[in-house]
PDB file of C-alpha atoms in Angstrom:
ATOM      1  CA  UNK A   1       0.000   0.000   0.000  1.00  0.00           C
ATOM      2  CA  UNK A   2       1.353   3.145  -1.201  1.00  0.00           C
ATOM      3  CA  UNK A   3       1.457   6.832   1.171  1.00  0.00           C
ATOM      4  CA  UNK A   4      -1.889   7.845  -1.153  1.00  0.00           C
ATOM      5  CA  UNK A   5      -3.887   4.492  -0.268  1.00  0.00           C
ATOM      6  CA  UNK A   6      -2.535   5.023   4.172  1.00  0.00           C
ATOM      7  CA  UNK A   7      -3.992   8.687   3.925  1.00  0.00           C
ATOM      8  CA  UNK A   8      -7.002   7.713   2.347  1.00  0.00           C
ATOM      9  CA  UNK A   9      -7.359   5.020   4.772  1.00  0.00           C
ATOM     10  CA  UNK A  10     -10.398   5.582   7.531  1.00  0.00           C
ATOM     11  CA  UNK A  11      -8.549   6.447  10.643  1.00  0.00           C
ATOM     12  CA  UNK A  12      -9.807   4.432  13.751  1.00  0.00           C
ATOM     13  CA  UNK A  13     -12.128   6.046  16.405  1.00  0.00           C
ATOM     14  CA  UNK A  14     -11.520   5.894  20.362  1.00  0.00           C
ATOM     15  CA  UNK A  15     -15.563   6.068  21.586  1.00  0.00           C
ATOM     16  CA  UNK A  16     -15.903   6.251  25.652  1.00  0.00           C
ATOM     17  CA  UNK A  17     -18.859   4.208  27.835  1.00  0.00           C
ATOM     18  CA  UNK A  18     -19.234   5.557  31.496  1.00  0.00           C
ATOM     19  CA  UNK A  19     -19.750   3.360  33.788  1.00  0.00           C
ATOM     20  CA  UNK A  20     -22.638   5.655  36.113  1.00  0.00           C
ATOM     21  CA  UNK A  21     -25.145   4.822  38.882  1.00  0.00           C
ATOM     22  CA  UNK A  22     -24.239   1.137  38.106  1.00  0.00           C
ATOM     23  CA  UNK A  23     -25.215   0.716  34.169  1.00  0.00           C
ATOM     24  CA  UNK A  24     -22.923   1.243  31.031  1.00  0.00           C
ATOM     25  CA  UNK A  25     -23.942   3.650  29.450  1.00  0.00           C
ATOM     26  CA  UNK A  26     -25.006   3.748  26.308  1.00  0.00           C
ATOM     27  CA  UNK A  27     -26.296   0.400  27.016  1.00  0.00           C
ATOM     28  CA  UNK A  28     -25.564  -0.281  23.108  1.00  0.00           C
ATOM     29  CA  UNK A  29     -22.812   0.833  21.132  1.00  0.00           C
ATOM     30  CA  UNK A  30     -21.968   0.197  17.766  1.00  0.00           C
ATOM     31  CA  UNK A  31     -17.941   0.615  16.360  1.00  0.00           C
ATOM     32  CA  UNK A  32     -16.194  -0.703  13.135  1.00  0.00           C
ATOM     33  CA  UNK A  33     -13.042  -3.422  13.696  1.00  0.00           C
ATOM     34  CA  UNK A  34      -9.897  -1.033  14.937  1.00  0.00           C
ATOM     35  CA  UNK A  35     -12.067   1.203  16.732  1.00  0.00           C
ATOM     36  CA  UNK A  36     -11.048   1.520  20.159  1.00  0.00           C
ATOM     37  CA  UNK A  37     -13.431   1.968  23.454  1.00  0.00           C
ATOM     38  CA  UNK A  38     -12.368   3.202  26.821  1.00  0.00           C
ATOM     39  CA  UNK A  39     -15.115   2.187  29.656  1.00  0.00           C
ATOM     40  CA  UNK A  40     -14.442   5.540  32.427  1.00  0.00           C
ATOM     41  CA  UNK A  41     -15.891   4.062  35.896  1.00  0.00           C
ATOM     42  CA  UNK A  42     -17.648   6.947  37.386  1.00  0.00           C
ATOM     43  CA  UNK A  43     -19.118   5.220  40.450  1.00  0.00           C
ATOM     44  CA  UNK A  44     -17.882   4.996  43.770  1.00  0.00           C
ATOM     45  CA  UNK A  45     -16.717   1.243  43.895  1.00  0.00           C
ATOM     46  CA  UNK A  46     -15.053  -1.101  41.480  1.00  0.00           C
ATOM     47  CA  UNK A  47     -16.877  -2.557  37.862  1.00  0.00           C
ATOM     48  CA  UNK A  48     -15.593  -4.964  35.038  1.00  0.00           C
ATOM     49  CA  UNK A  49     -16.257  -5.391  31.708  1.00  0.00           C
ATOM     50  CA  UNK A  50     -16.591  -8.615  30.998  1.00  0.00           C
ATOM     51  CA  UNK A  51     -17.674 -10.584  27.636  1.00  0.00           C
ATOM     52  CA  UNK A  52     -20.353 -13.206  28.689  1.00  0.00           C
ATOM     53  CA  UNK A  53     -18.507 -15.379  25.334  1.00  0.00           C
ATOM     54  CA  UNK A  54     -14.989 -14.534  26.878  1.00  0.00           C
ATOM     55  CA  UNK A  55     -13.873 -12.486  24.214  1.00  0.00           C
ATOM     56  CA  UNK A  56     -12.815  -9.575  26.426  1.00  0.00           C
ATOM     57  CA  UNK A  57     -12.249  -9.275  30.578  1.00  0.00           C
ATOM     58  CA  UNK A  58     -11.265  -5.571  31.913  1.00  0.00           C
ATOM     59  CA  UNK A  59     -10.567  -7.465  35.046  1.00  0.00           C
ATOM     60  CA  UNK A  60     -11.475  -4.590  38.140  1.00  0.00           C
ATOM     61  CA  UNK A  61     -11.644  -0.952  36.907  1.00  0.00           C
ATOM     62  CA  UNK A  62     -11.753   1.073  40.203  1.00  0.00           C
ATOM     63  CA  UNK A  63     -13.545   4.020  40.531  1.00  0.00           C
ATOM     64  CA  UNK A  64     -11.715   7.118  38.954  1.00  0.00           C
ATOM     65  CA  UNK A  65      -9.887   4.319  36.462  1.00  0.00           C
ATOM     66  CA  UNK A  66     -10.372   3.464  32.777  1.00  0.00           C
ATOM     67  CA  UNK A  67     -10.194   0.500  30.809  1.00  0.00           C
ATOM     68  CA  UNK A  68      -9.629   0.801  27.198  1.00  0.00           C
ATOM     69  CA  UNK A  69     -10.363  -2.285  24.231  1.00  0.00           C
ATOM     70  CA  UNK A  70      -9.513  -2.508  20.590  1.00  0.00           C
ATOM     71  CA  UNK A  71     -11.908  -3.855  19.018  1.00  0.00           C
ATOM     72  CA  UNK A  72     -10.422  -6.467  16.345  1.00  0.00           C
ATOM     73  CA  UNK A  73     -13.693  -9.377  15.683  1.00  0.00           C
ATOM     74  CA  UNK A  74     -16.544  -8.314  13.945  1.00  0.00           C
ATOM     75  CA  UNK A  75     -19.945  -9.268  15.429  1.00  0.00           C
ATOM     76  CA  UNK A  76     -22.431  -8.583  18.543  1.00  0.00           C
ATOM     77  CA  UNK A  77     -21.260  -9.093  21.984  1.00  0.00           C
ATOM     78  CA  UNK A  78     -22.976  -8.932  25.258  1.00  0.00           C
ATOM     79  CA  UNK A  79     -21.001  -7.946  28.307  1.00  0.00           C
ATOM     80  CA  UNK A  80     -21.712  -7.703  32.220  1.00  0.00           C
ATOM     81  CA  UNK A  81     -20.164  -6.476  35.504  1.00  0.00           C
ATOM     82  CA  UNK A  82     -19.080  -9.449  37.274  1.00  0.00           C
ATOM     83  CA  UNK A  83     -19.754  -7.621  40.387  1.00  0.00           C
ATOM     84  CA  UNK A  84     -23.201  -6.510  39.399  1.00  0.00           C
ATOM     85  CA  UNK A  85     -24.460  -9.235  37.235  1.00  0.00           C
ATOM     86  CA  UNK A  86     -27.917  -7.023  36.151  1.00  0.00           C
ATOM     87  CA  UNK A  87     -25.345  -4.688  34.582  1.00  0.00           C
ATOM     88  CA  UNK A  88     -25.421  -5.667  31.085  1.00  0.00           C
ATOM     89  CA  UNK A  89     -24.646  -3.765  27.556  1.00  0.00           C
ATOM     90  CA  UNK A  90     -23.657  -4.674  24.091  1.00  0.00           C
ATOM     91  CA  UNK A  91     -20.643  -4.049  21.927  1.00  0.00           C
ATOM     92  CA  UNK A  92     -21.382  -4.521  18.243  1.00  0.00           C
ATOM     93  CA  UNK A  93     -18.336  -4.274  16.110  1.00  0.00           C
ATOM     94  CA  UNK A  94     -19.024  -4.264  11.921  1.00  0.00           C
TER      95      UNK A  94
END
């Protein structure tokens, strides 16, 4: 690939989830492959991020901290706080 086709290349997005009042929020995001997403933990104790199909595990994100992911596999994926099981969003990368 020539220096014409890399600058014509789509640059890859960083998109942020906050992690508030225990829920990710947005509950749904959508992001191509090489997009990046950094979960910001806004509450007052610890959170994960956690792939129910083991695809991805943030392991404990205290509060203040960040986590960030690079999304590489294309398709839908549903993931919890392992400390808060009804916290649940979705990831869908295209």
């Amino acid at each position: 690939m020539g220096p014409a086709a890399a600058a014509d290349a789509p640059k890859a997005a960083t998109l942020t989830v906050a992690i508030d009042g225990t829920a990710f929020q947005p509950a749904m995001l959508t992001v191509k492959a090489g997009d990046s997403v950094t979960w910001v933990n806004k509450d007052p104790f610890p959170h994960t991020v956690t792939s129910a199909a083991g695809g991805f595990d943030s392991r404990e994100i205290a509060p203040g901290k960040s986590w960030k992911y690079t999304a590489a596999k294309k398709g839908e994926f549903t993931y919890v706080c392992i400390f808060h099981p009804t916290m649940s969003a979705t990831l869908k990368v295209e």
